[in-house]
PDB file of C-alpha atoms in Angstrom:
ATOM      1  CA  UNK I 231      12.341  77.401 -31.401  1.00 54.00           C
ATOM      2  CA  UNK I 232      11.965  76.687 -27.716  1.00 61.00           C
ATOM      3  CA  UNK I 233       9.772  73.616 -28.415  1.00 69.00           C
ATOM      4  CA  UNK I 234      12.270  72.398 -30.987  1.00 59.00           C
ATOM      5  CA  UNK I 235      15.092  72.728 -28.465  1.00 57.00           C
ATOM      6  CA  UNK I 236      13.126  70.780 -25.855  1.00 60.00           C
ATOM      7  CA  UNK I 237      12.372  68.006 -28.346  1.00 59.00           C
ATOM      8  CA  UNK I 238      16.027  67.887 -29.381  1.00 59.00           C
ATOM      9  CA  UNK I 239      17.108  67.651 -25.739  1.00 59.00           C
ATOM     10  CA  UNK I 240      14.645  64.837 -25.035  1.00 62.00           C
ATOM     11  CA  UNK I 241      15.820  62.909 -28.090  1.00 55.00           C
ATOM     12  CA  UNK I 242      19.446  63.395 -27.078  1.00 53.00           C
ATOM     13  CA  UNK I 243      18.782  62.099 -23.571  1.00 48.00           C
ATOM     14  CA  UNK I 244      16.858  59.132 -24.996  1.00 52.00           C
ATOM     15  CA  UNK I 245      19.628  58.262 -27.428  1.00 52.00           C
ATOM     16  CA  UNK I 246      22.201  58.575 -24.663  1.00 47.00           C
ATOM     17  CA  UNK I 247      20.168  56.188 -22.508  1.00 52.00           C
ATOM     18  CA  UNK I 248      19.951  53.712 -25.391  1.00 47.00           C
ATOM     19  CA  UNK I 249      23.707  53.914 -25.941  1.00 46.00           C
ATOM     20  CA  UNK I 250      24.393  53.386 -22.221  1.00 51.00           C
ATOM     21  CA  UNK I 251      21.979  50.436 -22.069  1.00 51.00           C
ATOM     22  CA  UNK I 252      23.558  48.896 -25.148  1.00 51.00           C
ATOM     23  CA  UNK I 253      26.990  49.342 -23.614  1.00 51.00           C
ATOM     24  CA  UNK I 254      25.945  47.751 -20.354  1.00 52.00           C
ATOM     25  CA  UNK I 255      24.369  44.871 -22.212  1.00 53.00           C
ATOM     26  CA  UNK I 256      27.559  44.349 -24.212  1.00 53.00           C
ATOM     27  CA  UNK I 257      29.779  44.373 -21.143  1.00 55.00           C
ATOM     28  CA  UNK I 258      27.432  42.605 -18.690  1.00 67.00           C
ATOM     29  CA  UNK I 259      26.257  39.587 -20.663  1.00 89.00           C
ATOM     30  CA  UNK I 260      25.887  36.137 -19.137  1.00 89.00           C
ATOM     31  CA  UNK I 261      28.398  33.800 -20.726  1.00 91.00           C
ATOM     32  CA  UNK I 262      28.468  31.119 -18.003  1.00 93.00           C
ATOM     33  CA  UNK I 263      25.984  29.668 -15.531  1.00 95.00           C
ATOM     34  CA  UNK I 264      27.863  28.051 -12.637  1.00 96.00           C
ATOM     35  CA  UNK I 265      25.238  25.635 -11.298  1.00 96.00           C
ATOM     36  CA  UNK I 266      26.174  23.096  -8.618  1.00 97.00           C
ATOM     37  CA  UNK I 267      23.756  20.468  -7.331  1.00 97.00           C
ATOM     38  CA  UNK I 268      23.838  18.284  -4.223  1.00 97.00           C
ATOM     39  CA  UNK I 269      21.755  15.182  -4.972  1.00 96.00           C
ATOM     40  CA  UNK I 270      20.913  12.034  -3.016  1.00 93.00           C
ATOM     41  CA  UNK I 271      19.121   9.846  -5.568  1.00 91.00           C
ATOM     42  CA  UNK I 272      19.657   8.662  -9.134  1.00 91.00           C
ATOM     43  CA  UNK I 273      16.450  10.450 -10.130  1.00 90.00           C
ATOM     44  CA  UNK I 274      17.773  13.640  -8.567  1.00 94.00           C
ATOM     45  CA  UNK I 275      21.099  13.346 -10.403  1.00 96.00           C
ATOM     46  CA  UNK I 276      19.313  12.887 -13.728  1.00 95.00           C
ATOM     47  CA  UNK I 277      16.990  15.822 -13.016  1.00 96.00           C
ATOM     48  CA  UNK I 278      20.008  17.971 -12.112  1.00 97.00           C
ATOM     49  CA  UNK I 279      21.573  17.372 -15.531  1.00 96.00           C
ATOM     50  CA  UNK I 280      18.336  18.392 -17.230  1.00 96.00           C
ATOM     51  CA  UNK I 281      18.086  21.476 -15.030  1.00 97.00           C
ATOM     52  CA  UNK I 282      21.647  22.536 -15.889  1.00 96.00           C
ATOM     53  CA  UNK I 283      20.707  22.499 -19.558  1.00 96.00           C
ATOM     54  CA  UNK I 284      17.639  24.594 -18.774  1.00 96.00           C
ATOM     55  CA  UNK I 285      19.699  27.113 -16.805  1.00 96.00           C
ATOM     56  CA  UNK I 286      22.042  27.472 -19.752  1.00 95.00           C
ATOM     57  CA  UNK I 287      19.118  29.172 -21.443  1.00 94.00           C
ATOM     58  CA  UNK I 288      20.063  32.298 -19.486  1.00 95.00           C
ATOM     59  CA  UNK I 289      23.356  32.567 -21.389  1.00 93.00           C
ATOM     60  CA  UNK I 290      23.456  35.754 -23.475  1.00 92.00           C
ATOM     61  CA  UNK I 291      21.006  37.444 -21.093  1.00 91.00           C
ATOM     62  CA  UNK I 292      22.026  40.764 -19.594  1.00 88.00           C
ATOM     63  CA  UNK I 293      23.746  40.277 -16.259  1.00 85.00           C
ATOM     64  CA  UNK I 294      22.728  43.788 -15.262  1.00 83.00           C
ATOM     65  CA  UNK I 295      19.015  43.354 -15.964  1.00 87.00           C
ATOM     66  CA  UNK I 296      18.512  39.635 -15.251  1.00 91.00           C
ATOM     67  CA  UNK I 297      15.964  38.977 -12.490  1.00 93.00           C
ATOM     68  CA  UNK I 298      17.446  36.401 -10.092  1.00 95.00           C
ATOM     69  CA  UNK I 299      13.946  35.600  -8.883  1.00 95.00           C
ATOM     70  CA  UNK I 300      13.262  34.232 -12.353  1.00 96.00           C
ATOM     71  CA  UNK I 301      16.313  31.972 -12.106  1.00 96.00           C
ATOM     72  CA  UNK I 302      15.181  30.748  -8.685  1.00 96.00           C
ATOM     73  CA  UNK I 303      11.677  30.061 -10.000  1.00 96.00           C
ATOM     74  CA  UNK I 304      13.112  28.056 -12.902  1.00 96.00           C
ATOM     75  CA  UNK I 305      14.908  25.690 -10.519  1.00 97.00           C
ATOM     76  CA  UNK I 306      12.122  25.398  -7.966  1.00 94.00           C
ATOM     77  CA  UNK I 307       9.567  24.632 -10.657  1.00 95.00           C
ATOM     78  CA  UNK I 308      10.881  21.115 -10.066  1.00 95.00           C
ATOM     79  CA  UNK I 309       9.717  20.397  -6.493  1.00 95.00           C
ATOM     80  CA  UNK I 310      12.614  18.007  -6.037  1.00 96.00           C
ATOM     81  CA  UNK I 311      15.006  20.952  -5.800  1.00 97.00           C
ATOM     82  CA  UNK I 312      15.548  23.739  -3.292  1.00 96.00           C
ATOM     83  CA  UNK I 313      17.721  26.763  -4.147  1.00 97.00           C
ATOM     84  CA  UNK I 314      20.372  27.409  -1.511  1.00 97.00           C
ATOM     85  CA  UNK I 315      21.661  30.578  -3.165  1.00 97.00           C
ATOM     86  CA  UNK I 316      21.588  32.400  -6.489  1.00 97.00           C
ATOM     87  CA  UNK I 317      23.721  35.423  -7.254  1.00 95.00           C
ATOM     88  CA  UNK I 318      25.458  37.383  -9.977  1.00 92.00           C
ATOM     89  CA  UNK I 319      29.216  37.229 -10.285  1.00 91.00           C
ATOM     90  CA  UNK I 320      29.879  40.252 -12.447  1.00 88.00           C
ATOM     91  CA  UNK I 321      30.436  40.757 -15.212  1.00 89.00           C
ATOM     92  CA  UNK I 322      29.405  37.489 -16.897  1.00 91.00           C
ATOM     93  CA  UNK I 323      28.496  34.654 -14.484  1.00 93.00           C
ATOM     94  CA  UNK I 324      25.396  33.505 -12.657  1.00 95.00           C
ATOM     95  CA  UNK I 325      26.153  31.277  -9.645  1.00 96.00           C
ATOM     96  CA  UNK I 326      23.417  28.881  -8.491  1.00 97.00           C
ATOM     97  CA  UNK I 327      23.681  26.455  -5.567  1.00 98.00           C
ATOM     98  CA  UNK I 328      20.957  23.800  -5.378  1.00 98.00           C
ATOM     99  CA  UNK I 329      20.195  20.832  -3.125  1.00 97.00           C
ATOM    100  CA  UNK I 330      17.819  17.947  -3.659  1.00 97.00           C
ATOM    101  CA  UNK I 331      15.085  17.664  -1.062  1.00 96.00           C
ATOM    102  CA  UNK I 332      15.469  14.419   0.878  1.00 95.00           C
ATOM    103  CA  UNK I 333      12.903  11.705   0.199  1.00 96.00           C
ATOM    104  CA  UNK I 334      11.192  10.604   3.395  1.00 97.00           C
ATOM    105  CA  UNK I 335       7.661   9.198   2.957  1.00 98.00           C
ATOM    106  CA  UNK I 336       5.645   7.174   0.474  1.00 98.00           C
ATOM    107  CA  UNK I 337       1.848   7.423   0.351  1.00 97.00           C
ATOM    108  CA  UNK I 338      -0.326   5.182  -1.808  1.00 95.00           C
ATOM    109  CA  UNK I 339      -1.904   7.195  -4.628  1.00 91.00           C
ATOM    110  CA  UNK I 340      -3.959   4.831  -6.719  1.00 89.00           C
ATOM    111  CA  UNK I 341      -1.628   2.281  -8.288  1.00 93.00           C
ATOM    112  CA  UNK I 342       1.496   4.342  -7.540  1.00 96.00           C
ATOM    113  CA  UNK I 343       3.026   6.119  -4.550  1.00 97.00           C
ATOM    114  CA  UNK I 344       3.457   9.821  -3.920  1.00 96.00           C
ATOM    115  CA  UNK I 345       6.963  10.525  -2.621  1.00 96.00           C
ATOM    116  CA  UNK I 346       7.261  13.256   0.029  1.00 97.00           C
ATOM    117  CA  UNK I 347      10.196  14.964   1.690  1.00 96.00           C
ATOM    118  CA  UNK I 348      10.677  15.512   5.432  1.00 94.00           C
ATOM    119  CA  UNK I 349       8.401  18.554   5.372  1.00 94.00           C
ATOM    120  CA  UNK I 350       5.599  17.016   3.322  1.00 96.00           C
ATOM    121  CA  UNK I 351       6.527  18.459  -0.089  1.00 96.00           C
ATOM    122  CA  UNK I 352       5.481  16.152  -2.901  1.00 96.00           C
ATOM    123  CA  UNK I 353       8.616  15.375  -4.896  1.00 95.00           C
ATOM    124  CA  UNK I 354       7.741  12.643  -7.345  1.00 92.00           C
ATOM    125  CA  UNK I 355       5.755   9.486  -8.064  1.00 93.00           C
ATOM    126  CA  UNK I 356       7.141   5.943  -7.747  1.00 94.00           C
ATOM    127  CA  UNK I 357       5.937   2.448  -8.487  1.00 94.00           C
ATOM    128  CA  UNK I 358       6.841   1.201  -4.972  1.00 95.00           C
ATOM    129  CA  UNK I 359       7.519   2.613  -1.500  1.00 95.00           C
ATOM    130  CA  UNK I 360      10.944   0.958  -1.313  1.00 93.00           C
ATOM    131  CA  UNK I 361      13.466   2.983   0.646  1.00 92.00           C
ATOM    132  CA  UNK I 362      10.892   5.387   2.112  1.00 96.00           C
ATOM    133  CA  UNK I 363       8.740   5.321   5.232  1.00 98.00           C
ATOM    134  CA  UNK I 364       5.355   4.003   4.121  1.00 98.00           C
ATOM    135  CA  UNK I 365       2.359   5.886   5.559  1.00 97.00           C
ATOM    136  CA  UNK I 366      -0.740   3.692   5.838  1.00 96.00           C
ATOM    137  CA  UNK I 367      -4.247   4.372   7.089  1.00 94.00           C
ATOM    138  CA  UNK I 368      -3.910   8.151   6.839  1.00 94.00           C
ATOM    139  CA  UNK I 369      -6.046  10.461   4.743  1.00 91.00           C
ATOM    140  CA  UNK I 370      -3.474  12.636   2.999  1.00 93.00           C
ATOM    141  CA  UNK I 371      -4.503  15.553   0.807  1.00 93.00           C
ATOM    142  CA  UNK I 372      -2.346  17.849  -1.309  1.00 92.00           C
ATOM    143  CA  UNK I 373      -2.533  21.586  -1.807  1.00 91.00           C
ATOM    144  CA  UNK I 374       0.052  23.465  -3.871  1.00 90.00           C
ATOM    145  CA  UNK I 375       2.287  20.399  -3.749  1.00 91.00           C
ATOM    146  CA  UNK I 376       2.213  20.120   0.050  1.00 93.00           C
ATOM    147  CA  UNK I 377       0.741  17.217   2.005  1.00 95.00           C
ATOM    148  CA  UNK I 378      -1.897  17.832   4.643  1.00 94.00           C
ATOM    149  CA  UNK I 379      -4.594  15.971   6.527  1.00 93.00           C
ATOM    150  CA  UNK I 380      -5.501  14.706   9.973  1.00 91.00           C
ATOM    151  CA  UNK I 381      -2.419  13.736  11.986  1.00 95.00           C
ATOM    152  CA  UNK I 382       0.029  14.862   9.316  1.00 96.00           C
ATOM    153  CA  UNK I 383       1.623  17.398  11.659  1.00 96.00           C
ATOM    154  CA  UNK I 384       1.995  14.590  14.193  1.00 97.00           C
ATOM    155  CA  UNK I 385       3.725  12.435  11.550  1.00 97.00           C
ATOM    156  CA  UNK I 386       6.226  15.221  10.877  1.00 97.00           C
ATOM    157  CA  UNK I 387       6.863  15.626  14.618  1.00 97.00           C
ATOM    158  CA  UNK I 388       7.522  11.892  14.963  1.00 98.00           C
ATOM    159  CA  UNK I 389       9.880  11.907  11.994  1.00 98.00           C
ATOM    160  CA  UNK I 390      11.794  14.912  13.359  1.00 97.00           C
ATOM    161  CA  UNK I 391      12.228  13.228  16.755  1.00 98.00           C
ATOM    162  CA  UNK I 392      13.455  10.017  15.106  1.00 98.00           C
ATOM    163  CA  UNK I 393      15.841  11.969  12.890  1.00 97.00           C
ATOM    164  CA  UNK I 394      17.314  13.578  15.992  1.00 96.00           C
ATOM    165  CA  UNK I 395      17.757  10.156  17.591  1.00 97.00           C
ATOM    166  CA  UNK I 396      18.737   7.951  14.644  1.00 95.00           C
ATOM    167  CA  UNK I 397      20.096  10.278  11.977  1.00 93.00           C
ATOM    168  CA  UNK I 398      18.790   8.487   8.887  1.00 92.00           C
ATOM    169  CA  UNK I 399      15.220   7.536   9.826  1.00 96.00           C
ATOM    170  CA  UNK I 400      14.645   5.342   6.784  1.00 94.00           C
ATOM    171  CA  UNK I 401      17.420   3.015   7.932  1.00 94.00           C
ATOM    172  CA  UNK I 402      15.369   2.182  11.026  1.00 96.00           C
ATOM    173  CA  UNK I 403      11.691   2.788  10.251  1.00 97.00           C
ATOM    174  CA  UNK I 404       9.728   0.790   7.678  1.00 97.00           C
ATOM    175  CA  UNK I 405       6.231   2.217   8.082  1.00 98.00           C
ATOM    176  CA  UNK I 406       3.871   4.293  10.200  1.00 98.00           C
ATOM    177  CA  UNK I 407       0.282   3.049  10.309  1.00 97.00           C
ATOM    178  CA  UNK I 408      -2.711   4.908  11.690  1.00 96.00           C
ATOM    179  CA  UNK I 409      -4.923   2.702  13.880  1.00 94.00           C
ATOM    180  CA  UNK I 410      -8.166   4.267  15.099  1.00 91.00           C
ATOM    181  CA  UNK I 411      -9.071   1.107  17.071  1.00 85.00           C
ATOM    182  CA  UNK I 412     -12.490   1.100  15.458  1.00 83.00           C
ATOM    183  CA  UNK I 413     -13.384   4.491  16.939  1.00 86.00           C
ATOM    184  CA  UNK I 414     -12.556   7.131  14.299  1.00 82.00           C
ATOM    185  CA  UNK I 415     -14.265   9.917  16.272  1.00 84.00           C
ATOM    186  CA  UNK I 416     -12.423   9.256  19.560  1.00 89.00           C
ATOM    187  CA  UNK I 417      -8.822  10.529  19.282  1.00 88.00           C
ATOM    188  CA  UNK I 418      -7.948   9.154  22.725  1.00 88.00           C
ATOM    189  CA  UNK I 419      -8.299   5.654  21.261  1.00 91.00           C
ATOM    190  CA  UNK I 420      -6.092   6.340  18.253  1.00 95.00           C
ATOM    191  CA  UNK I 421      -2.517   5.125  17.907  1.00 96.00           C
ATOM    192  CA  UNK I 422       0.448   5.112  15.559  1.00 98.00           C
ATOM    193  CA  UNK I 423       1.913   1.677  14.887  1.00 98.00           C
ATOM    194  CA  UNK I 424       5.515   2.082  13.792  1.00 98.00           C
ATOM    195  CA  UNK I 425       7.274  -0.918  12.260  1.00 97.00           C
ATOM    196  CA  UNK I 426      11.017  -0.869  12.886  1.00 97.00           C
ATOM    197  CA  UNK I 427      13.323  -2.551  10.399  1.00 96.00           C
ATOM    198  CA  UNK I 428      14.793  -4.938  13.000  1.00 94.00           C
ATOM    199  CA  UNK I 429      11.337  -6.263  13.905  1.00 95.00           C
ATOM    200  CA  UNK I 430      10.170  -4.508  17.081  1.00 96.00           C
ATOM    201  CA  UNK I 431       6.967  -2.442  16.913  1.00 97.00           C
ATOM    202  CA  UNK I 432       6.534   1.001  18.480  1.00 98.00           C
ATOM    203  CA  UNK I 433       2.996   2.009  19.466  1.00 97.00           C
ATOM    204  CA  UNK I 434       2.293   5.650  20.236  1.00 98.00           C
ATOM    205  CA  UNK I 435      -1.026   6.007  22.052  1.00 96.00           C
ATOM    206  CA  UNK I 436      -3.064   9.175  21.430  1.00 95.00           C
ATOM    207  CA  UNK I 437      -0.569  10.678  18.943  1.00 96.00           C
ATOM    208  CA  UNK I 438      -2.623  13.871  18.665  1.00 94.00           C
ATOM    209  CA  UNK I 439      -1.047  14.864  22.003  1.00 95.00           C
ATOM    210  CA  UNK I 440       2.732  15.480  22.305  1.00 96.00           C
ATOM    211  CA  UNK I 441       3.570  13.196  19.378  1.00 97.00           C
ATOM    212  CA  UNK I 442       7.161  14.416  19.068  1.00 97.00           C
ATOM    213  CA  UNK I 443       7.873  13.914  22.768  1.00 97.00           C
ATOM    214  CA  UNK I 444       6.375  10.438  22.665  1.00 98.00           C
ATOM    215  CA  UNK I 445       8.494   9.554  19.637  1.00 98.00           C
ATOM    216  CA  UNK I 446      11.620  10.818  21.411  1.00 98.00           C
ATOM    217  CA  UNK I 447      10.796   8.633  24.440  1.00 98.00           C
ATOM    218  CA  UNK I 448      10.199   5.659  22.148  1.00 98.00           C
ATOM    219  CA  UNK I 449      13.543   6.211  20.418  1.00 97.00           C
ATOM    220  CA  UNK I 450      15.360   6.413  23.757  1.00 97.00           C
ATOM    221  CA  UNK I 451      13.747   3.164  24.918  1.00 97.00           C
ATOM    222  CA  UNK I 452      14.529   1.523  21.595  1.00 97.00           C
ATOM    223  CA  UNK I 453      18.192   2.500  21.833  1.00 96.00           C
ATOM    224  CA  UNK I 454      18.378   0.911  25.277  1.00 96.00           C
ATOM    225  CA  UNK I 455      17.271  -2.506  23.977  1.00 96.00           C
ATOM    226  CA  UNK I 456      19.665  -5.334  23.319  1.00 94.00           C
ATOM    227  CA  UNK I 457      20.109  -6.719  19.826  1.00 92.00           C
ATOM    228  CA  UNK I 458      17.778  -9.677  20.443  1.00 90.00           C
ATOM    229  CA  UNK I 459      15.084  -7.465  21.963  1.00 92.00           C
ATOM    230  CA  UNK I 460      15.048  -5.277  18.861  1.00 93.00           C
ATOM    231  CA  UNK I 461      14.083  -8.289  16.762  1.00 93.00           C
ATOM    232  CA  UNK I 462      10.685  -8.715  18.420  1.00 90.00           C
ATOM    233  CA  UNK I 463       8.423  -7.236  21.064  1.00 94.00           C
ATOM    234  CA  UNK I 464       6.669  -3.910  21.386  1.00 96.00           C
ATOM    235  CA  UNK I 465       7.411  -0.485  22.839  1.00 97.00           C
ATOM    236  CA  UNK I 466       4.221   1.205  24.005  1.00 97.00           C
ATOM    237  CA  UNK I 467       4.307   4.929  24.699  1.00 97.00           C
ATOM    238  CA  UNK I 468       1.613   6.752  26.652  1.00 95.00           C
ATOM    239  CA  UNK I 469       1.035   9.632  29.017  1.00 93.00           C
ATOM    240  CA  UNK I 470       0.660   8.945  32.740  1.00 90.00           C
ATOM    241  CA  UNK I 471      -0.007  11.900  35.048  1.00 89.00           C
ATOM    242  CA  UNK I 472       1.571  14.271  32.510  1.00 89.00           C
ATOM    243  CA  UNK I 473       4.665  12.050  32.278  1.00 95.00           C
ATOM    244  CA  UNK I 474       5.506  10.177  29.090  1.00 97.00           C
ATOM    245  CA  UNK I 475       6.221   6.507  29.687  1.00 96.00           C
ATOM    246  CA  UNK I 476       7.749   4.066  27.170  1.00 97.00           C
ATOM    247  CA  UNK I 477       7.378   0.415  28.170  1.00 96.00           C
ATOM    248  CA  UNK I 478       8.876  -2.585  26.381  1.00 96.00           C
ATOM    249  CA  UNK I 479       7.067  -5.934  26.359  1.00 94.00           C
ATOM    250  CA  UNK I 480       8.463  -9.174  24.980  1.00 88.00           C
ATOM    251  CA  UNK I 481       5.679 -10.795  22.950  1.00 72.00           C
ATOM    252  CA  UNK I 482       7.324 -14.239  22.890  1.00 60.00           C
TER     253      UNK I 482
END
């Protein structure tokens, strides 16, 4: 009799748990996914519409038991997107805020170009580098969708310094080219050649050392030029006695 009573009690508790779970599921069921996207490109806008449809797949899921990490992973499976926030708005809504990563660089990848954001995340592939800063002469590798390689950290430092100075870097910078001056094993002879959209060239000598500071000095010197000077000439940035010097020379 005692065993029978124990079994009966266990079954009662189990059935009660099932009833409670069923009740929670009935009350806390996702009926609406409130997904808002901030996009900067046509490709991003189109991808956002597709992603909204995918997120609607969570409708009829249990709000109580839904794993928000799963929702986040669904969005970030597309490297173009970054989740700003994801939360439950009980009893029936999932709220997702998403932003498109900003395109920054283009790197030749066979007959196409890999498109990277400001942190080196590979976002997409394009047929041309138009509208992005073209990286030339660099050996860029990818691991888990992130760019890497010699001097890539220096590239990011340069971009960050230019962003601080100019705001939208791509409006001013056309390309960054690695020039090893024929001595690939001697970093002190290496340089970044940066083509500005107006025509002037910026040359950062030995970019493996204080690249961001040199880029900031170059940007300050560039901003001091007159309109005609920005059309031609060269700004050369180097270190002299621990000081960073940015000199302008008129090549005409």
